């Protein structure tokens, strides 16, 4: 059924745009479910008509999701120059429009860079977010940035700096209204190590 609708949408840009609008409304909603959104974006990409294009925000989310999937298996193949260049271009273009999404994407790219032992590159990518007000990327992402910067500092042998980042991250995690304990515990474990 999915393939049948996909084949029809690929031949009819107007129909494909109806599905695209549905996915965009999901992305803009307050109730994003990545487990549903990611297959939707993949389907749109698979059946994208020649005369259509996935909008930049959706493309960045799709790239970030591909990275996240790669990160879960410890993969480092995603960070090819082509993808990094596209990430950079989309991130620069979208930062003012959707800072949380751009930060989310940067966090996933930083994981891949870290897995490839490119600690300085990962740190440089995330340091842009360190001095942003937490409200710009959102408190959770800002705290995750600080925790990641702490990990990079530790990998680089800057232990005192790492502890400072971890303490700041844990403080921010506790300021979240809910669902903060897991991130706090992970960061606390990094600090203890």
Coordinates of N, CA, C and O in Angstrom, one line a residue:
X1 N 0.8 -1.2 0.0 CA 0.0 0.0 0.0 C 0.9 1.3 0.0 O 0.6 2.2 -0.8
X2 N 1.9 1.2 0.8 CA 2.8 2.4 0.9 C 3.5 2.6 -0.5 O 3.7 3.7 -0.9
X3 N 3.9 1.5 -1.1 CA 4.6 1.6 -2.4 C 3.6 2.1 -3.4 O 4.0 2.9 -4.3
X4 N 2.4 1.6 -3.4 CA 1.4 2.1 -4.4 C 1.1 3.6 -4.2 O 1.1 4.3 -5.2
X5 N 0.9 4.0 -3.0 CA 0.7 5.5 -2.8 C 2.0 6.2 -3.2 O 1.9 7.3 -3.8
X6 N 3.1 5.7 -2.9 CA 4.4 6.3 -3.3 C 4.6 6.5 -4.7 O 5.0 7.5 -5.2
X7 N 4.3 5.4 -5.5 CA 4.4 5.5 -6.9 C 3.4 6.5 -7.5 O 3.8 7.3 -8.4
X8 N 2.2 6.6 -7.0 CA 1.3 7.6 -7.4 C 1.8 9.0 -7.1 O 1.7 9.9 -7.9
X9 N 2.3 9.2 -5.9 CA 2.8 10.5 -5.5 C 4.0 10.9 -6.3 O 4.2 12.1 -6.6
X10 N 4.8 10.0 -6.7 CA 6.0 10.3 -7.4 C 5.7 10.8 -8.8 O 6.4 11.6 -9.4
X11 N 4.5 10.3 -9.3 CA 4.1 10.8 -10.7 C 3.2 12.1 -10.6 O 3.0 12.7 -11.6
X12 N 2.8 12.4 -9.4 CA 1.9 13.5 -9.2 C 2.4 14.4 -8.1 O 2.1 14.2 -6.9
X13 N 3.1 15.5 -8.5 CA 3.7 16.4 -7.5 C 2.7 17.0 -6.6 O 2.9 17.1 -5.4
X14 N 1.5 17.3 -7.1 CA 0.4 17.9 -6.2 C 0.1 16.9 -5.1 O -0.1 17.3 -3.9
X15 N -0.1 15.6 -5.4 CA -0.4 14.6 -4.4 C 0.8 14.5 -3.4 O 0.6 14.4 -2.2
X16 N 2.0 14.5 -3.9 CA 3.2 14.4 -3.1 C 3.2 15.5 -2.1 O 3.5 15.4 -0.9
X17 N 2.9 16.7 -2.6 CA 2.9 17.9 -1.7 C 1.8 17.8 -0.6 O 2.0 18.4 0.5
X18 N 0.8 17.1 -0.8 CA -0.3 16.9 0.2 C 0.4 16.1 1.4 O 0.2 16.4 2.5
X19 N 1.1 15.1 1.0 CA 1.8 14.3 2.0 C 2.9 15.1 2.7 O 3.1 15.0 3.9
X20 N 3.6 15.9 1.9 CA 4.6 16.8 2.5 C 4.0 17.7 3.5 O 4.6 17.9 4.6
X21 N 2.9 18.3 3.1 CA 2.2 19.3 4.0 C 1.8 18.6 5.3 O 1.9 19.2 6.4
X22 N 1.4 17.4 5.2 CA 1.0 16.6 6.5 C 2.2 16.4 7.4 O 2.2 16.6 8.6
X23 N 3.4 16.0 6.8 CA 4.6 15.8 7.5 C 5.1 17.1 8.1 O 5.5 17.2 9.3
X24 N 5.0 18.2 7.3 CA 5.4 19.5 7.9 C 4.5 20.0 9.0 O 5.0 20.5 10.0
X25 N 3.2 19.7 9.0 CA 2.4 20.0 10.1 C 2.8 19.2 11.3 O 2.7 19.7 12.5
X26 N 3.2 17.9 11.1 CA 3.7 17.1 12.2 C 4.9 17.7 12.8 O 5.1 17.9 14.0
X27 N 5.8 18.2 12.0 CA 7.1 18.8 12.4 C 6.8 20.1 13.2 O 7.5 20.3 14.2
X28 N 5.8 20.8 12.8 CA 5.5 22.1 13.4 C 4.6 21.9 14.7 O 4.4 22.9 15.4
X29 N 4.2 20.7 14.9 CA 3.3 20.5 16.1 C 4.1 20.5 17.4 O 5.3 20.4 17.4
X30 N 3.4 20.5 18.5 CA 4.0 20.4 19.8 C 4.2 19.0 20.2 O 4.8 18.7 21.2
X31 N 3.7 18.1 19.4 CA 3.7 16.6 19.7 C 4.5 15.8 18.7 O 4.0 14.9 18.1
X32 N 5.7 16.2 18.5 CA 6.5 15.5 17.5 C 6.9 14.1 18.1 O 7.3 13.9 19.2
X33 N 6.7 13.1 17.2 CA 7.0 11.7 17.6 C 8.1 11.3 16.5 O 7.7 11.0 15.4
X34 N 9.3 11.3 16.9 CA 10.4 10.9 15.9 C 10.2 9.5 15.4 O 10.5 9.3 14.2
X35 N 9.6 8.6 16.2 CA 9.4 7.3 15.7 C 8.5 7.2 14.5 O 8.5 6.3 13.7
X36 N 7.5 8.2 14.4 CA 6.6 8.3 13.3 C 7.2 9.2 12.2 O 7.0 9.0 11.0
X37 N 7.8 10.3 12.7 CA 8.2 11.3 11.7 C 9.3 10.8 10.8 O 9.3 11.1 9.6
X38 N 10.2 10.0 11.3 CA 11.4 9.6 10.5 C 11.0 8.7 9.4 O 11.4 8.9 8.2
X39 N 10.1 7.7 9.6 CA 9.6 6.9 8.4 C 8.9 7.8 7.4 O 8.9 7.5 6.2
X40 N 8.1 8.8 7.9 CA 7.4 9.7 7.0 C 8.4 10.4 6.1 O 8.2 10.5 4.9
X41 N 9.4 10.9 6.7 CA 10.4 11.7 5.9 C 11.1 10.8 4.9 O 11.4 11.1 3.8
X42 N 11.5 9.6 5.4 CA 12.1 8.6 4.5 C 11.2 8.3 3.3 O 11.7 8.2 2.2
X43 N 9.9 8.1 3.6 CA 9.0 7.8 2.5 C 8.9 9.0 1.5 O 9.0 8.8 0.3
X44 N 8.8 10.2 2.0 CA 8.8 11.4 1.1 C 10.1 11.4 0.3 O 10.0 11.7 -0.9
X45 N 11.2 11.1 0.9 CA 12.5 11.2 0.2 C 12.5 10.1 -0.9 O 12.9 10.3 -2.0
X46 N 12.1 8.9 -0.6 CA 12.1 7.8 -1.5 C 11.2 8.0 -2.7 O 11.6 7.7 -3.9
X47 N 10.0 8.7 -2.5 CA 9.1 8.9 -3.6 C 9.0 10.3 -4.0 O 8.1 10.8 -4.6
X48 N 10.1 11.1 -3.8 CA 10.2 12.5 -4.2 C 10.1 12.6 -5.7 O 11.0 12.0 -6.4
X49 N 9.1 13.4 -6.2 CA 9.1 13.6 -7.7 C 10.3 14.4 -8.1 O 10.9 15.2 -7.4
X50 N 10.6 14.3 -9.4 CA 11.7 15.0 -10.0 C 11.5 16.5 -9.8 O 12.5 17.2 -9.6
X51 N 10.3 17.0 -10.0 CA 10.0 18.4 -9.9 C 9.7 18.9 -8.5 O 9.2 20.0 -8.3
X52 N 10.1 18.2 -7.5 CA 9.8 18.6 -6.1 C 11.1 18.5 -5.3 O 12.1 17.9 -5.7
X53 N 11.0 19.1 -4.1 CA 12.2 19.0 -3.2 C 11.7 19.1 -1.8 O 10.8 19.8 -1.4
X54 N 12.4 18.3 -1.0 CA 12.1 18.3 0.5 C 12.6 19.6 1.0 O 13.8 20.0 0.8
X55 N 11.8 20.4 1.8 CA 12.2 21.7 2.3 C 13.4 21.5 3.2 O 13.7 20.5 3.8
X56 N 14.2 22.6 3.4 CA 15.4 22.6 4.2 C 15.3 22.0 5.6 O 16.1 21.2 6.1
X57 N 14.2 22.5 6.3 CA 14.1 22.0 7.7 C 13.9 20.5 7.8 O 14.5 19.8 8.6
X58 N 13.1 20.0 6.9 CA 12.8 18.5 6.8 C 14.1 17.8 6.4 O 14.4 16.7 6.9
X59 N 14.8 18.4 5.5 CA 16.1 17.7 5.0 C 17.1 17.7 6.2 O 17.7 16.6 6.4
X60 N 17.2 18.7 7.0 CA 18.1 18.7 8.1 C 17.7 17.7 9.1 O 18.5 16.9 9.7
X61 N 16.4 17.6 9.4 CA 15.9 16.6 10.3 C 16.2 15.2 9.8 O 16.6 14.3 10.6
X62 N 16.0 15.0 8.5 CA 16.2 13.7 7.9 C 17.7 13.3 8.1 O 18.1 12.2 8.5
X63 N 18.6 14.3 7.8 CA 20.0 14.0 7.9 C 20.4 13.7 9.4 O 21.2 12.8 9.7
X64 N 19.8 14.5 10.3 CA 20.1 14.3 11.7 C 19.6 12.9 12.2 O 20.2 12.2 13.0
X65 N 18.4 12.5 11.6 CA 17.9 11.1 12.0 C 18.8 10.0 11.4 O 19.0 9.0 12.1
X66 N 19.3 10.2 10.2 CA 20.3 9.3 9.7 C 21.5 9.2 10.5 O 22.0 8.1 10.8
X67 N 22.0 10.3 11.0 CA 23.1 10.4 11.9 C 22.8 9.7 13.2 O 23.7 8.9 13.7
X68 N 21.7 9.9 13.8 CA 21.3 9.3 15.0 C 21.3 7.8 14.9 O 21.8 7.1 15.8
X69 N 20.7 7.3 13.8 CA 20.7 5.9 13.5 C 22.1 5.3 13.4 O 22.5 4.3 14.0
X70 N 23.0 6.0 12.7 CA 24.4 5.6 12.5 C 25.1 5.6 13.9 O 25.9 4.7 14.2
X71 N 24.8 6.7 14.7 CA 25.5 6.8 16.0 C 25.1 5.6 16.9 O 26.0 5.2 17.7
X72 N 23.9 5.1 16.8 CA 23.5 4.0 17.7 C 24.3 2.7 17.4 O 24.4 1.9 18.3
X73 N 24.8 2.6 16.2 CA 25.6 1.4 15.9 C 27.1 1.7 16.0 O 27.9 0.9 15.6
X74 N 27.5 3.0 16.4 CA 28.9 3.3 16.5 C 29.5 3.7 15.1 O 30.7 3.7 15.0
X75 N 28.6 3.9 14.1 CA 29.1 4.2 12.8 C 29.7 5.5 12.7 O 29.3 6.5 13.4
X76 N 30.7 5.6 11.8 CA 31.3 6.9 11.5 C 31.3 7.2 10.0 O 31.9 8.1 9.6
X77 N 30.6 6.4 9.2 CA 30.6 6.6 7.8 C 29.7 7.7 7.3 O 29.9 8.2 6.2
X78 N 28.8 8.1 8.2 CA 27.9 9.2 7.7 C 28.6 10.5 7.5 O 28.2 11.3 6.7
X79 N 29.6 10.8 8.3 CA 30.2 12.1 8.3 C 31.1 12.4 7.0 O 32.1 13.0 7.2
X80 N 30.6 11.9 5.9 CA 31.4 12.2 4.7 C 31.4 13.7 4.4 O 30.5 14.4 4.9
X81 N 32.3 14.1 3.6 CA 32.4 15.6 3.3 C 31.1 16.1 2.7 O 30.7 17.2 3.1
X82 N 30.4 15.3 1.9 CA 29.2 15.7 1.3 C 28.1 16.0 2.3 O 27.5 17.1 2.3
X83 N 28.0 15.1 3.3 CA 27.0 15.3 4.3 C 27.3 16.4 5.3 O 26.5 17.2 5.7
X84 N 28.6 16.5 5.6 CA 29.0 17.6 6.5 C 28.8 19.0 5.9 O 28.4 19.9 6.5
X85 N 29.1 19.1 4.6 CA 28.9 20.3 3.9 C 27.4 20.7 3.8 O 27.1 21.8 4.1
X86 N 26.6 19.7 3.6 CA 25.2 19.9 3.6 C 24.7 20.3 4.9 O 23.8 21.2 5.1
X87 N 25.1 19.6 6.0 CA 24.8 19.9 7.4 C 25.1 21.4 7.7 O 24.3 22.1 8.2
X88 N 26.3 21.8 7.3 CA 26.8 23.1 7.6 C 26.0 24.2 6.9 O 25.5 25.1 7.5
X89 N 25.7 23.9 5.6 CA 24.9 24.9 4.8 C 23.5 25.0 5.4 O 23.0 26.1 5.6
X90 N 22.9 23.8 5.6 CA 21.5 23.9 6.2 C 21.5 24.5 7.6 O 20.6 25.3 7.9
X91 N 22.5 24.2 8.4 CA 22.5 24.7 9.8 C 22.7 26.2 9.8 O 22.0 26.9 10.5
X92 N 23.6 26.7 8.9 CA 23.7 28.2 8.8 C 22.5 28.8 8.3 O 22.1 29.9 8.8
X93 N 21.8 28.2 7.4 CA 20.6 28.8 6.8 C 19.4 28.8 7.8 O 18.6 29.7 7.8
X94 N 19.4 27.8 8.6 CA 18.2 27.6 9.5 C 18.3 28.0 10.9 O 17.4 27.9 11.7
X95 N 19.5 28.4 11.3 CA 19.7 28.7 12.8 C 18.7 29.7 13.3 O 18.1 29.5 14.4
X96 N 18.5 30.8 12.6 CA 17.5 31.8 13.1 C 16.1 31.3 13.0 O 15.2 31.7 13.7
X97 N 15.8 30.4 12.1 CA 14.4 29.9 11.8 C 14.1 28.8 12.8 O 12.9 28.7 13.3
X98 N 15.0 27.9 13.1 CA 14.7 26.7 14.0 C 16.0 26.3 14.7 O 16.6 25.3 14.5
X99 N 16.4 27.2 15.7 CA 17.6 26.9 16.5 C 17.6 25.5 17.2 O 18.6 24.8 17.2
X100 N 16.4 25.1 17.8 CA 16.5 23.8 18.4 C 16.8 22.7 17.5 O 17.6 21.8 17.8
X101 N 16.2 22.7 16.3 CA 16.5 21.7 15.3 C 18.0 21.7 14.9 O 18.7 20.7 14.8
X102 N 18.6 22.9 14.7 CA 20.0 23.0 14.3 C 20.9 22.5 15.4 O 21.8 21.8 15.2
X103 N 20.5 22.8 16.7 CA 21.3 22.3 17.8 C 21.2 20.8 17.9 O 22.2 20.1 18.1
X104 N 20.0 20.3 17.7 CA 19.7 18.8 17.8 C 20.6 18.1 16.7 O 21.3 17.1 17.0
X105 N 20.7 18.7 15.5 CA 21.5 18.1 14.5 C 23.0 18.2 14.8 O 23.7 17.2 14.6
X106 N 23.4 19.3 15.4 CA 24.8 19.5 15.8 C 25.2 18.5 16.8 O 26.3 17.9 16.8
X107 N 24.3 18.2 17.8 CA 24.6 17.2 18.8 C 24.9 15.9 18.2 O 25.8 15.1 18.6
X108 N 24.1 15.5 17.2 CA 24.3 14.2 16.6 C 25.5 14.1 15.7 O 26.2 13.1 15.7
X109 N 25.8 15.2 15.1 CA 27.1 15.2 14.3 C 28.3 15.2 15.2 O 29.3 14.5 14.9
X110 N 28.2 15.8 16.4 CA 29.3 15.8 17.4 C 29.5 14.4 17.9 O 30.7 14.0 18.1
X111 N 28.5 13.6 18.0 CA 28.6 12.2 18.5 C 29.4 11.5 17.4 O 30.4 10.7 17.8
X112 N 29.1 11.6 16.2 CA 29.9 10.9 15.1 C 31.3 11.4 15.1 O 32.2 10.6 15.0
X113 N 31.5 12.7 15.2 CA 32.9 13.2 15.3 C 33.7 12.6 16.5 O 34.9 12.3 16.3
X114 N 33.0 12.5 17.6 CA 33.6 11.9 18.8 C 33.9 10.5 18.6 O 35.0 10.0 18.9
X115 N 33.0 9.7 18.0 CA 33.3 8.3 17.7 C 34.5 8.1 16.8 O 35.1 7.1 16.8
X116 N 34.7 9.1 15.9 CA 35.9 9.1 15.0 C 37.1 9.7 15.7 O 38.1 9.9 15.0
X117 N 37.1 9.9 17.0 CA 38.2 10.5 17.8 C 38.6 11.9 17.3 O 39.7 12.3 17.4
X118 N 37.6 12.6 16.7 CA 37.9 14.0 16.3 C 37.3 14.9 17.3 O 36.3 15.7 17.1
X119 N 37.9 14.9 18.5 CA 37.4 15.6 19.7 C 37.4 17.1 19.5 O 36.4 17.8 19.9
X120 N 38.4 17.6 18.9 CA 38.5 19.1 18.7 C 37.4 19.5 17.7 O 36.8 20.6 18.0
X121 N 37.2 18.8 16.7 CA 36.2 19.1 15.7 C 34.8 19.1 16.4 O 33.9 20.0 16.1
X122 N 34.5 18.1 17.2 CA 33.3 18.0 17.9 C 33.1 19.1 18.8 O 32.0 19.8 18.9
X123 N 34.1 19.5 19.5 CA 34.1 20.6 20.5 C 33.8 21.9 19.7 O 33.0 22.7 20.1
X124 N 34.5 22.1 18.6 CA 34.3 23.3 17.9 C 32.9 23.5 17.3 O 32.3 24.6 17.3
X125 N 32.3 22.4 16.9 CA 30.9 22.4 16.4 C 30.0 22.8 17.5 O 29.0 23.6 17.3
X126 N 30.2 22.3 18.8 CA 29.2 22.6 19.8 C 29.5 23.9 20.6 O 28.6 24.5 21.2
X127 N 30.8 24.4 20.6 CA 31.1 25.6 21.3 C 30.3 26.8 20.9 O 30.0 27.7 21.7
X128 N 29.8 26.8 19.7 CA 28.9 27.9 19.2 C 27.7 28.0 20.1 O 27.1 29.1 20.2
X129 N 27.2 26.9 20.6 CA 26.0 26.9 21.4 C 26.2 27.2 22.9 O 25.3 27.5 23.6
X130 N 27.5 27.0 23.3 CA 27.7 27.2 24.8 C 27.3 28.5 25.3 O 26.7 28.6 26.4
X131 N 27.6 29.6 24.6 CA 27.3 30.9 25.2 C 25.9 31.5 24.7 O 25.6 32.6 25.0
X132 N 25.2 30.7 23.9 CA 23.8 31.1 23.6 C 23.0 31.0 24.8 O 23.2 30.1 25.7
X133 N 22.0 31.9 25.0 CA 21.1 31.7 26.1 C 20.4 30.3 25.9 O 20.1 29.9 24.8
X134 N 20.2 29.7 27.0 CA 19.6 28.3 27.0 C 18.2 28.3 26.2 O 17.9 27.3 25.6
X135 N 17.5 29.4 26.3 CA 16.2 29.5 25.6 C 16.4 29.4 24.1 O 15.4 29.0 23.4
X136 N 17.5 29.7 23.5 CA 17.7 29.6 22.0 C 17.5 28.2 21.5 O 16.7 27.9 20.7
X137 N 18.4 27.3 22.0 CA 18.2 25.9 21.5 C 17.2 25.1 22.4 O 16.8 24.0 22.0
X138 N 16.8 25.7 23.5 CA 16.0 25.0 24.5 C 16.9 24.5 25.6 O 18.1 24.1 25.4
X139 N 16.4 24.4 26.8 CA 17.2 24.1 28.0 C 17.8 22.7 27.9 O 19.0 22.5 28.2
X140 N 17.0 21.7 27.4 CA 17.5 20.3 27.3 C 18.7 20.2 26.4 O 19.8 19.7 26.7
X141 N 18.6 20.8 25.2 CA 19.7 20.7 24.2 C 20.9 21.5 24.7 O 22.0 21.1 24.5
X142 N 20.6 22.7 25.4 CA 21.8 23.4 25.9 C 22.5 22.6 26.9 O 23.8 22.6 26.9
X143 N 21.8 22.0 27.8 CA 22.4 21.1 28.8 C 23.2 20.0 28.2 O 24.3 19.6 28.6
X144 N 22.6 19.4 27.1 CA 23.3 18.3 26.4 C 24.6 18.8 25.8 O 25.6 18.1 25.7
X145 N 24.6 20.1 25.2 CA 25.8 20.7 24.7 C 26.8 20.8 25.8 O 28.0 20.4 25.5
X146 N 26.5 21.3 26.9 CA 27.5 21.4 28.0 C 28.0 20.0 28.4 O 29.2 19.9 28.7
X147 N 27.2 19.0 28.5 CA 27.6 17.7 28.9 C 28.6 17.2 27.8 O 29.6 16.6 28.1
X148 N 28.3 17.4 26.5 CA 29.1 16.9 25.5 C 30.5 17.7 25.5 O 31.5 17.1 25.3
X149 N 30.4 19.0 25.8 CA 31.7 19.7 25.9 C 32.5 19.2 27.0 O 33.8 19.2 26.9
X150 N 31.9 18.8 28.1 CA 32.6 18.2 29.2 C 33.3 16.9 28.8 O 34.4 16.7 29.2
X151 N 32.6 16.1 28.0 CA 33.2 14.8 27.6 C 34.4 15.1 26.7 O 35.4 14.5 26.8
X152 N 34.3 16.1 25.8 CA 35.4 16.4 24.9 C 36.6 17.0 25.7 O 37.7 16.6 25.4
X153 N 36.3 17.8 26.7 CA 37.4 18.3 27.5 C 38.1 17.2 28.2 O 39.3 17.1 28.3
X154 N 37.3 16.2 28.7 CA 37.9 15.1 29.4 C 38.8 14.2 28.4 O 39.9 13.8 28.8
X155 N 38.2 14.0 27.2 CA 39.0 13.2 26.2 C 40.3 13.9 25.9 O 41.3 13.3 25.5
X156 N 40.3 15.3 26.0 CA 41.5 16.0 25.6 C 42.4 16.3 26.9 O 43.4 17.0 26.8
X157 N 42.1 15.6 28.0 CA 42.9 15.7 29.2 C 42.7 17.0 30.0 O 43.4 17.3 30.9
X158 N 41.6 17.8 29.7 CA 41.3 19.0 30.4 C 40.3 18.7 31.5 O 39.1 19.1 31.4
X159 N 40.7 18.0 32.5 CA 39.8 17.4 33.5 C 39.1 18.5 34.3 O 37.9 18.3 34.6
X160 N 39.7 19.6 34.8 CA 39.1 20.6 35.5 C 38.0 21.3 34.7 O 36.9 21.5 35.2
X161 N 38.3 21.6 33.5 CA 37.3 22.2 32.6 C 36.1 21.2 32.3 O 35.0 21.6 32.3
X162 N 36.4 19.9 32.2 CA 35.4 19.0 32.0 C 34.4 19.0 33.2 O 33.2 19.0 33.0
X163 N 35.0 19.0 34.4 CA 34.1 19.0 35.6 C 33.2 20.3 35.6 O 32.1 20.2 36.0
X164 N 33.8 21.4 35.2 CA 33.0 22.6 35.2 C 31.8 22.5 34.2 O 30.7 22.9 34.5
X165 N 32.1 21.9 33.0 CA 31.0 21.7 32.1 C 29.9 20.7 32.6 O 28.7 21.0 32.5
X166 N 30.4 19.6 33.3 CA 29.5 18.7 33.8 C 28.6 19.3 34.9 O 27.4 19.0 34.9
X167 N 29.2 20.1 35.8 CA 28.4 20.7 36.8 C 27.4 21.7 36.2 O 26.2 21.7 36.7
X168 N 27.8 22.5 35.2 CA 26.8 23.4 34.6 C 25.7 22.6 33.9 O 24.5 23.0 34.0
X169 N 26.0 21.5 33.2 CA 25.0 20.7 32.6 C 24.0 20.1 33.6 O 22.8 20.1 33.4
X170 N 24.6 19.5 34.7 CA 23.7 18.9 35.7 C 22.8 20.0 36.3 O 21.6 19.7 36.5
X171 N 23.3 21.2 36.5 CA 22.4 22.3 37.0 C 21.3 22.5 36.0 O 20.1 22.7 36.4
X172 N 21.6 22.6 34.7 CA 20.6 22.9 33.8 C 19.6 21.7 33.7 O 18.4 21.9 33.5
X173 N 20.1 20.5 33.7 CA 19.1 19.3 33.7 C 18.1 19.4 34.8 O 16.9 19.1 34.6
X174 N 18.6 19.8 36.0 CA 17.6 19.8 37.1 C 16.6 21.0 37.0 O 15.6 20.9 37.7
X175 N 16.9 21.9 36.1 CA 15.9 23.0 35.9 C 14.8 22.6 34.9 O 13.8 23.3 34.8
X176 N 14.9 21.4 34.3 CA 13.9 21.0 33.4 C 12.6 20.6 34.2 O 12.8 20.1 35.3
X177 N 11.5 20.8 33.6 CA 10.2 20.5 34.4 C 10.0 19.0 34.5 O 9.3 18.6 35.5
X178 N 10.5 18.2 33.6 CA 10.3 16.8 33.8 C 11.3 16.0 32.9 O 12.0 16.6 32.1
X179 N 11.4 14.8 33.1 CA 12.2 13.8 32.3 C 13.6 14.3 32.2 O 14.2 14.3 31.2
X180 N 14.2 14.6 33.4 CA 15.6 15.1 33.4 C 16.6 14.1 34.0 O 17.8 14.2 33.8
X181 N 16.0 13.2 34.8 CA 16.9 12.3 35.6 C 17.9 11.5 34.8 O 19.1 11.4 35.1
X182 N 17.5 11.0 33.7 CA 18.4 10.1 32.8 C 19.6 10.9 32.3 O 20.7 10.5 32.5
X183 N 19.3 12.1 31.8 CA 20.4 12.9 31.3 C 21.3 13.3 32.4 O 22.5 13.4 32.3
X184 N 20.7 13.7 33.6 CA 21.5 14.1 34.7 C 22.4 12.9 35.2 O 23.6 13.1 35.4
X185 N 21.8 11.7 35.2 CA 22.6 10.5 35.7 C 23.8 10.2 34.7 O 24.9 9.9 35.2
X186 N 23.5 10.4 33.4 CA 24.6 10.1 32.5 C 25.7 11.1 32.7 O 26.9 10.8 32.7
X187 N 25.4 12.4 32.8 CA 26.4 13.4 33.0 C 27.1 13.2 34.3 O 28.3 13.4 34.4
X188 N 26.4 12.9 35.4 CA 27.0 12.6 36.7 C 28.0 11.5 36.6 O 29.1 11.5 37.1
X189 N 27.6 10.4 35.8 CA 28.6 9.3 35.6 C 29.8 9.8 34.9 O 31.0 9.4 35.3
X190 N 29.7 10.6 33.9 CA 30.9 11.2 33.2 C 31.7 11.9 34.2 O 33.0 11.8 34.2
X191 N 31.1 12.7 35.0 CA 31.9 13.5 36.0 C 32.6 12.6 37.0 O 33.8 12.9 37.3
X192 N 32.0 11.6 37.4 CA 32.7 10.6 38.4 C 33.8 10.0 37.7 O 34.9 9.8 38.3
X193 N 33.7 9.6 36.5 CA 34.8 8.9 35.7 C 35.9 9.9 35.5 O 37.1 9.6 35.7

